[in-house]
mmCIF file of C-alpha atoms in Angstrom:
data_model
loop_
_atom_site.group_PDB
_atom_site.id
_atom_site.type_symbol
_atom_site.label_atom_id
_atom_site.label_comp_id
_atom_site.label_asym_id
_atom_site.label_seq_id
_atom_site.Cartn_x
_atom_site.Cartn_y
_atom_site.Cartn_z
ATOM 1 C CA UNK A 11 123.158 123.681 67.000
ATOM 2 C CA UNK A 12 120.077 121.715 68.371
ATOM 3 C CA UNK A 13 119.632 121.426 72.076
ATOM 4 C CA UNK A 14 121.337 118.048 73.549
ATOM 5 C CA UNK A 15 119.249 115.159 74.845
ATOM 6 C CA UNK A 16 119.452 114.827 79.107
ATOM 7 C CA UNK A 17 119.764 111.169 79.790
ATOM 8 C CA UNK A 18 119.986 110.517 83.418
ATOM 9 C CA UNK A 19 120.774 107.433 85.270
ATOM 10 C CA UNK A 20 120.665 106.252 88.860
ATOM 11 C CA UNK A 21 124.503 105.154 89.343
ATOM 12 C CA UNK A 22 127.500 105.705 87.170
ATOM 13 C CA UNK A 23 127.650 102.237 85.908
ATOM 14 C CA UNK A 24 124.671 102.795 84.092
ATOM 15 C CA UNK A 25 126.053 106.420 82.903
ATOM 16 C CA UNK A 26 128.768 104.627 81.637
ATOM 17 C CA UNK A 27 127.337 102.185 79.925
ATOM 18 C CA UNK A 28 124.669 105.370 78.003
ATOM 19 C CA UNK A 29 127.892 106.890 77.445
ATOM 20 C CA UNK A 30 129.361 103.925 75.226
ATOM 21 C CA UNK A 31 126.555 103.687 72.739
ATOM 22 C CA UNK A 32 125.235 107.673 72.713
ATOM 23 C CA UNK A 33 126.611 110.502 70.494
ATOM 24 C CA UNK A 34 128.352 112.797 72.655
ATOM 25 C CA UNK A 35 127.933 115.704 70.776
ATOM 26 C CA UNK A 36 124.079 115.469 71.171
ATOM 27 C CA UNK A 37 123.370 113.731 74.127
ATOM 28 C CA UNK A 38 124.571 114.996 77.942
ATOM 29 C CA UNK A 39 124.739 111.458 80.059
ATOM 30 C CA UNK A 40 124.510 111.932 84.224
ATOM 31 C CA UNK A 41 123.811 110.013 87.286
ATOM 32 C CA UNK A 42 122.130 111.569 90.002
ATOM 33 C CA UNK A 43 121.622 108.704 92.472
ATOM 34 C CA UNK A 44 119.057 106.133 93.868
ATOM 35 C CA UNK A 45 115.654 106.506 94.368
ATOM 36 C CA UNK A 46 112.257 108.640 93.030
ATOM 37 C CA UNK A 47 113.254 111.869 95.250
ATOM 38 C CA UNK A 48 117.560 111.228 94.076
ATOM 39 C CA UNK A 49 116.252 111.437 90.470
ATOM 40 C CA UNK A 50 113.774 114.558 90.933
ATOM 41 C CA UNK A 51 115.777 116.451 93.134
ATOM 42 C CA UNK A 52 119.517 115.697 90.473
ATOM 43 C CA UNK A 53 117.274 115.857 86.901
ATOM 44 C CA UNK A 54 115.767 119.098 88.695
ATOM 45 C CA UNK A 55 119.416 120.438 89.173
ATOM 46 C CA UNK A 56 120.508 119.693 85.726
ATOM 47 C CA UNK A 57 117.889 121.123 83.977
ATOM 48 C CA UNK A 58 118.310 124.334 86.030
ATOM 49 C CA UNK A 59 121.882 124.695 84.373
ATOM 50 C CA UNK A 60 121.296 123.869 80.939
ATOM 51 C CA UNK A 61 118.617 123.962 78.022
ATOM 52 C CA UNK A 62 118.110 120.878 76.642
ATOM 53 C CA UNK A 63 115.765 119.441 74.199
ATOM 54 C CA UNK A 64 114.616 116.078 75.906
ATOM 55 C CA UNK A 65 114.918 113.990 78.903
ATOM 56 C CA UNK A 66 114.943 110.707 79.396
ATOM 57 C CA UNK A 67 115.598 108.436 82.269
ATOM 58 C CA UNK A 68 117.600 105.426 81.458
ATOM 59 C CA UNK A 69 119.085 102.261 83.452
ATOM 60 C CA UNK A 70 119.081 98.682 84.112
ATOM 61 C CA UNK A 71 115.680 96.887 85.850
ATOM 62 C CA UNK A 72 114.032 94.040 86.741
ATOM 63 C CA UNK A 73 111.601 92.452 84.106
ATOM 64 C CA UNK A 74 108.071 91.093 84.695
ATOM 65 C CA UNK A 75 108.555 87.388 83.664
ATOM 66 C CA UNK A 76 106.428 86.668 80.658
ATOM 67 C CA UNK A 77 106.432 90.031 79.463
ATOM 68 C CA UNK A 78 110.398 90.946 79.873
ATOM 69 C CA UNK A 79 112.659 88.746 79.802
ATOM 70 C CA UNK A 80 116.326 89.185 80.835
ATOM 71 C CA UNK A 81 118.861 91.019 78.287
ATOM 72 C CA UNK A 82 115.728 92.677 76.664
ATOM 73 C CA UNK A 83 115.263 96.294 76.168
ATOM 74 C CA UNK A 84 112.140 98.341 77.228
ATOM 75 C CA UNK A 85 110.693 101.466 76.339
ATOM 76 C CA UNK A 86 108.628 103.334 78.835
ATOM 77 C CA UNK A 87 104.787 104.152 77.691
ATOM 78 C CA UNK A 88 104.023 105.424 80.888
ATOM 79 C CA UNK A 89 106.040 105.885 84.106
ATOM 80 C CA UNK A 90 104.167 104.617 87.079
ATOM 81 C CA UNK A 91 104.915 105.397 91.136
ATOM 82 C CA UNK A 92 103.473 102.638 91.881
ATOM 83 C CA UNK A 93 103.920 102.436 95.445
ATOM 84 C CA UNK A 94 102.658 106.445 96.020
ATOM 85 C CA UNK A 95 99.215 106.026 97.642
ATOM 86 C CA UNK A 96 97.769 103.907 101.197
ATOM 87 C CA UNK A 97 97.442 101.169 102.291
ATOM 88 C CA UNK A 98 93.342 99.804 103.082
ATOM 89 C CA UNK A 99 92.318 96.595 104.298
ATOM 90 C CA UNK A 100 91.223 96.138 100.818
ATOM 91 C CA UNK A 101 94.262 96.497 99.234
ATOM 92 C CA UNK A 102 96.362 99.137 98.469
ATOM 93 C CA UNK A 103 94.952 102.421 97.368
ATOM 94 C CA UNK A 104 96.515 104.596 94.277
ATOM 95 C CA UNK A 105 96.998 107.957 95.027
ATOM 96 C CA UNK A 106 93.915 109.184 92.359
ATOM 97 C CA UNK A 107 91.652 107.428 94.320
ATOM 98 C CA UNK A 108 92.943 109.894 97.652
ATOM 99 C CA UNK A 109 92.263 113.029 95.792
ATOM 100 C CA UNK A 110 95.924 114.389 95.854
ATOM 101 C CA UNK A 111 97.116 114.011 92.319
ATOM 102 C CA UNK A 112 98.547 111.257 89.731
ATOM 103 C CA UNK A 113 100.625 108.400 90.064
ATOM 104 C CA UNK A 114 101.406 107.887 86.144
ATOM 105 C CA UNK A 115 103.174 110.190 83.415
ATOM 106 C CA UNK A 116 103.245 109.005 80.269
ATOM 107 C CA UNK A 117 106.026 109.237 77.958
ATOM 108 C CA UNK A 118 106.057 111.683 75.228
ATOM 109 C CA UNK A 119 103.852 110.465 72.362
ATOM 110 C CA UNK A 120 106.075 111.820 69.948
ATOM 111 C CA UNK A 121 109.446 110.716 71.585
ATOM 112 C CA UNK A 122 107.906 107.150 72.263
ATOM 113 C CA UNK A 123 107.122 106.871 68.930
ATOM 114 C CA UNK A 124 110.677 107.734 67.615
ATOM 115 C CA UNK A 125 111.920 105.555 70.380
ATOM 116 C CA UNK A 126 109.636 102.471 69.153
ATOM 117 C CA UNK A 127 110.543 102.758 65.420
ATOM 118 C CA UNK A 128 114.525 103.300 66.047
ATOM 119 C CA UNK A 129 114.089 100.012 68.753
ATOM 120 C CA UNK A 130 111.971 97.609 66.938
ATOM 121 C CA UNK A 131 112.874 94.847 69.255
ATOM 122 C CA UNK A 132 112.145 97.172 72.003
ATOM 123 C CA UNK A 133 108.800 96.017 74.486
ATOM 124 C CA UNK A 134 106.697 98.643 74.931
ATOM 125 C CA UNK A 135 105.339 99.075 77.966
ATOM 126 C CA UNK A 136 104.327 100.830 81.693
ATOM 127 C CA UNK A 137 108.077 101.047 83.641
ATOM 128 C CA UNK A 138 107.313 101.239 87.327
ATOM 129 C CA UNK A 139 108.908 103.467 89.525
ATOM 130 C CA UNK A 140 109.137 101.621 93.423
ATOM 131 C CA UNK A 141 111.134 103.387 96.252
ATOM 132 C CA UNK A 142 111.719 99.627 97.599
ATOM 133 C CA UNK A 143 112.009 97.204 95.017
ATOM 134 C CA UNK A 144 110.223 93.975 95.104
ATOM 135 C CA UNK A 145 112.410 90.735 96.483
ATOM 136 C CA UNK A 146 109.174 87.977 96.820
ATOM 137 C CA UNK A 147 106.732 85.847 94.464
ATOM 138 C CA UNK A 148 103.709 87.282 96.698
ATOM 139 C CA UNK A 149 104.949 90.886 95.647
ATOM 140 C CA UNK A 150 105.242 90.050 92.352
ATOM 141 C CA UNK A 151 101.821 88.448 91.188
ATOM 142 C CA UNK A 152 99.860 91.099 92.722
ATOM 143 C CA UNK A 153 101.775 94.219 90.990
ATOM 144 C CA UNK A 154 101.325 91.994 88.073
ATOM 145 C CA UNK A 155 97.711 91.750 88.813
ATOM 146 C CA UNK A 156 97.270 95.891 89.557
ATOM 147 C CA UNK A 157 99.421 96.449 86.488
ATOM 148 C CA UNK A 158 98.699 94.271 83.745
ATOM 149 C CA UNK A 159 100.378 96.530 80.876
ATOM 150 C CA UNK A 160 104.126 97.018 83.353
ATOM 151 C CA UNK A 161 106.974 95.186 81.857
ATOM 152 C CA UNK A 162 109.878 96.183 83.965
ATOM 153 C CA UNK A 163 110.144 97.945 87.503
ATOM 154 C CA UNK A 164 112.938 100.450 88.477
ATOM 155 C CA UNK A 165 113.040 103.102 90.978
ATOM 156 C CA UNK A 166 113.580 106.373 89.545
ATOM 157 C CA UNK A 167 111.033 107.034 85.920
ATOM 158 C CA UNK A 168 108.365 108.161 87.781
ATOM 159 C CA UNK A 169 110.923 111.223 89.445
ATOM 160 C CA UNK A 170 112.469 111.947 86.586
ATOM 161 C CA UNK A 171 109.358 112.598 85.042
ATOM 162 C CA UNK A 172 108.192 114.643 87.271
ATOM 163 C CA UNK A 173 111.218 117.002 87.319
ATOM 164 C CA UNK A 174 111.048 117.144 83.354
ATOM 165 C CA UNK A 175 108.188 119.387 83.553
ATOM 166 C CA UNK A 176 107.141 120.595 79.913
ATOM 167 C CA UNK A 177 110.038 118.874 78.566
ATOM 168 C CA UNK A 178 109.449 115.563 76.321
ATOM 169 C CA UNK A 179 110.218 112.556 78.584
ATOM 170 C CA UNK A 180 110.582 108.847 77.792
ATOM 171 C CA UNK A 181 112.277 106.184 79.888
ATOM 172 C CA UNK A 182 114.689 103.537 78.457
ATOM 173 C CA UNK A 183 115.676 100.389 80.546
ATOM 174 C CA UNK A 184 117.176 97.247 79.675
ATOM 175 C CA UNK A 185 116.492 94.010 82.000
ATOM 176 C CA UNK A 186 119.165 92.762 84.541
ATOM 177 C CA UNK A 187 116.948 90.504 86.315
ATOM 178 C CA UNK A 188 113.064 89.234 86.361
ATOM 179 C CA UNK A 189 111.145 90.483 89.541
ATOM 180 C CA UNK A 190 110.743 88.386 92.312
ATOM 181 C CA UNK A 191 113.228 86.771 95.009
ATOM 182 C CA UNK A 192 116.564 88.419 95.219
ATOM 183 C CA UNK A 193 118.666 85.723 93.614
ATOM 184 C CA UNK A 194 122.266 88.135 92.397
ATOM 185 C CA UNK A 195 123.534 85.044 91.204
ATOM 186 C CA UNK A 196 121.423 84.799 87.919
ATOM 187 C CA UNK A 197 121.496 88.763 87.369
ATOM 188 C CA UNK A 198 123.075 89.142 83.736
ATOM 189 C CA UNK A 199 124.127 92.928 84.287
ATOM 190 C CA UNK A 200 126.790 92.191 81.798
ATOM 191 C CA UNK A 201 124.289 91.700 79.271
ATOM 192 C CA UNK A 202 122.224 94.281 80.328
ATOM 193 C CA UNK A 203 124.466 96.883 80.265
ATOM 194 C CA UNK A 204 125.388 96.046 76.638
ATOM 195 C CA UNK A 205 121.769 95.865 75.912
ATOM 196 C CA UNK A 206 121.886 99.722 77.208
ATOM 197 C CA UNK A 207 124.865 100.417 75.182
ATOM 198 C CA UNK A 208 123.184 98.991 71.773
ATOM 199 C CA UNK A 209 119.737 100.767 72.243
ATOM 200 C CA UNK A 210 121.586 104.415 73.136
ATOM 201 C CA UNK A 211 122.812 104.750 69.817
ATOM 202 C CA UNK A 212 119.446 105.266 69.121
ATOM 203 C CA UNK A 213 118.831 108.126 71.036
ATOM 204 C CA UNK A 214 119.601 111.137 68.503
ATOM 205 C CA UNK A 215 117.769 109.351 65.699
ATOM 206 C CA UNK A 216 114.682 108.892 68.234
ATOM 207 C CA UNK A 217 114.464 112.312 69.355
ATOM 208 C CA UNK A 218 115.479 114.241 66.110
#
């Protein structure tokens, strides 16, 4: 029998929701908690305990408006940290431009394009992976200025990534909310986690 599929989620909600729409005989659901460093230090831990054949980080996130809207479903081209670097007083500097590394990983070009034919309605895009997520307009325009290709922001891709190592990676998000101000009242996680549920049928097919 082939290897399962790791998907792995920030909160069990999420895992849940994976869960509903994903084959359980191929594909191993978990959540490992908040954050870049919760996701690295949890996917890590997994994939020290069992062999699998792909991982992919999957969850709900905030959509760039114009380019995500809510209820949609996004597939990760690239995984972005895109608040790892320093701060100048000309703006905020990406870590490549220190000298201490890479602030992107894409997705597997193989798994993305499994993921994109089994998801037509899927948006393609950069997913980007923020330890504080952003809750003003001002915040907003100028991520959407640095990152003209991002359609959705979450805060764990980018660690997941990273802990995947050789393994193919892709990350899968569906959109609870546009970025911007906080407003909880007109988050549709309802539909959102359906949206989740619908695309991880998908998963098997895409990575087979």
């Amino acid at each position: 029998m082939a290897h399962p599929i790791l998907v792995v989620t920030a909160v069990a909600a999420e895992a849940e929701a994976v869960r509903a729409g994903a084959d359980p005989s191929h594909v191993v659901v978990e959540s490992v908690g908040v954050g870049p460093a919760a996701a690295a230090a949890g996917t890590a831990r997994l994939l020290a305990k069992g062999s699998y054949r792909a991982v992919i980080s999957a969850g709900i996130a905030g959509g760039f408006p114009g380019r995500a809207p809510v209820g949609a479903t996004v597939i990760g081209a690239r995984s972005i940290a895109a608040d790892l670097g320093a701060e100048s007083p000309d703006g905020f500097l990406p870590i490549e431009e220190l000298g201490f590394g890479t602030s992107v990983r894409p997705a597997d070009p193989l798994l993305l394009k499994g993921l994109t034919a089994a998801l037509p309605e899927a948006i393609a895009g950069d997913v980007l992976t923020l330890a504080t997520v952003t809750g003003t307009a001002a915040t907003a325009e100028a991520l959407s200025r640095r990152f003209p290709r991002a359609v959705a922001e979450a805060m764990e891709g980018f660690g997941v990534a990273v802990a995947a190592a050789g393994l193919p990676f892709a990350e899968l998000r569906a959109i609870s909310n546009p970025i911007g101000p906080r407003d909880r009242a007109a988050w549709r996680l309802k539909d959102a986690f359906a949206a989740l549920s619908t695309a991880s049928t998908a998963l098997w097919t895409a990575c087979g």
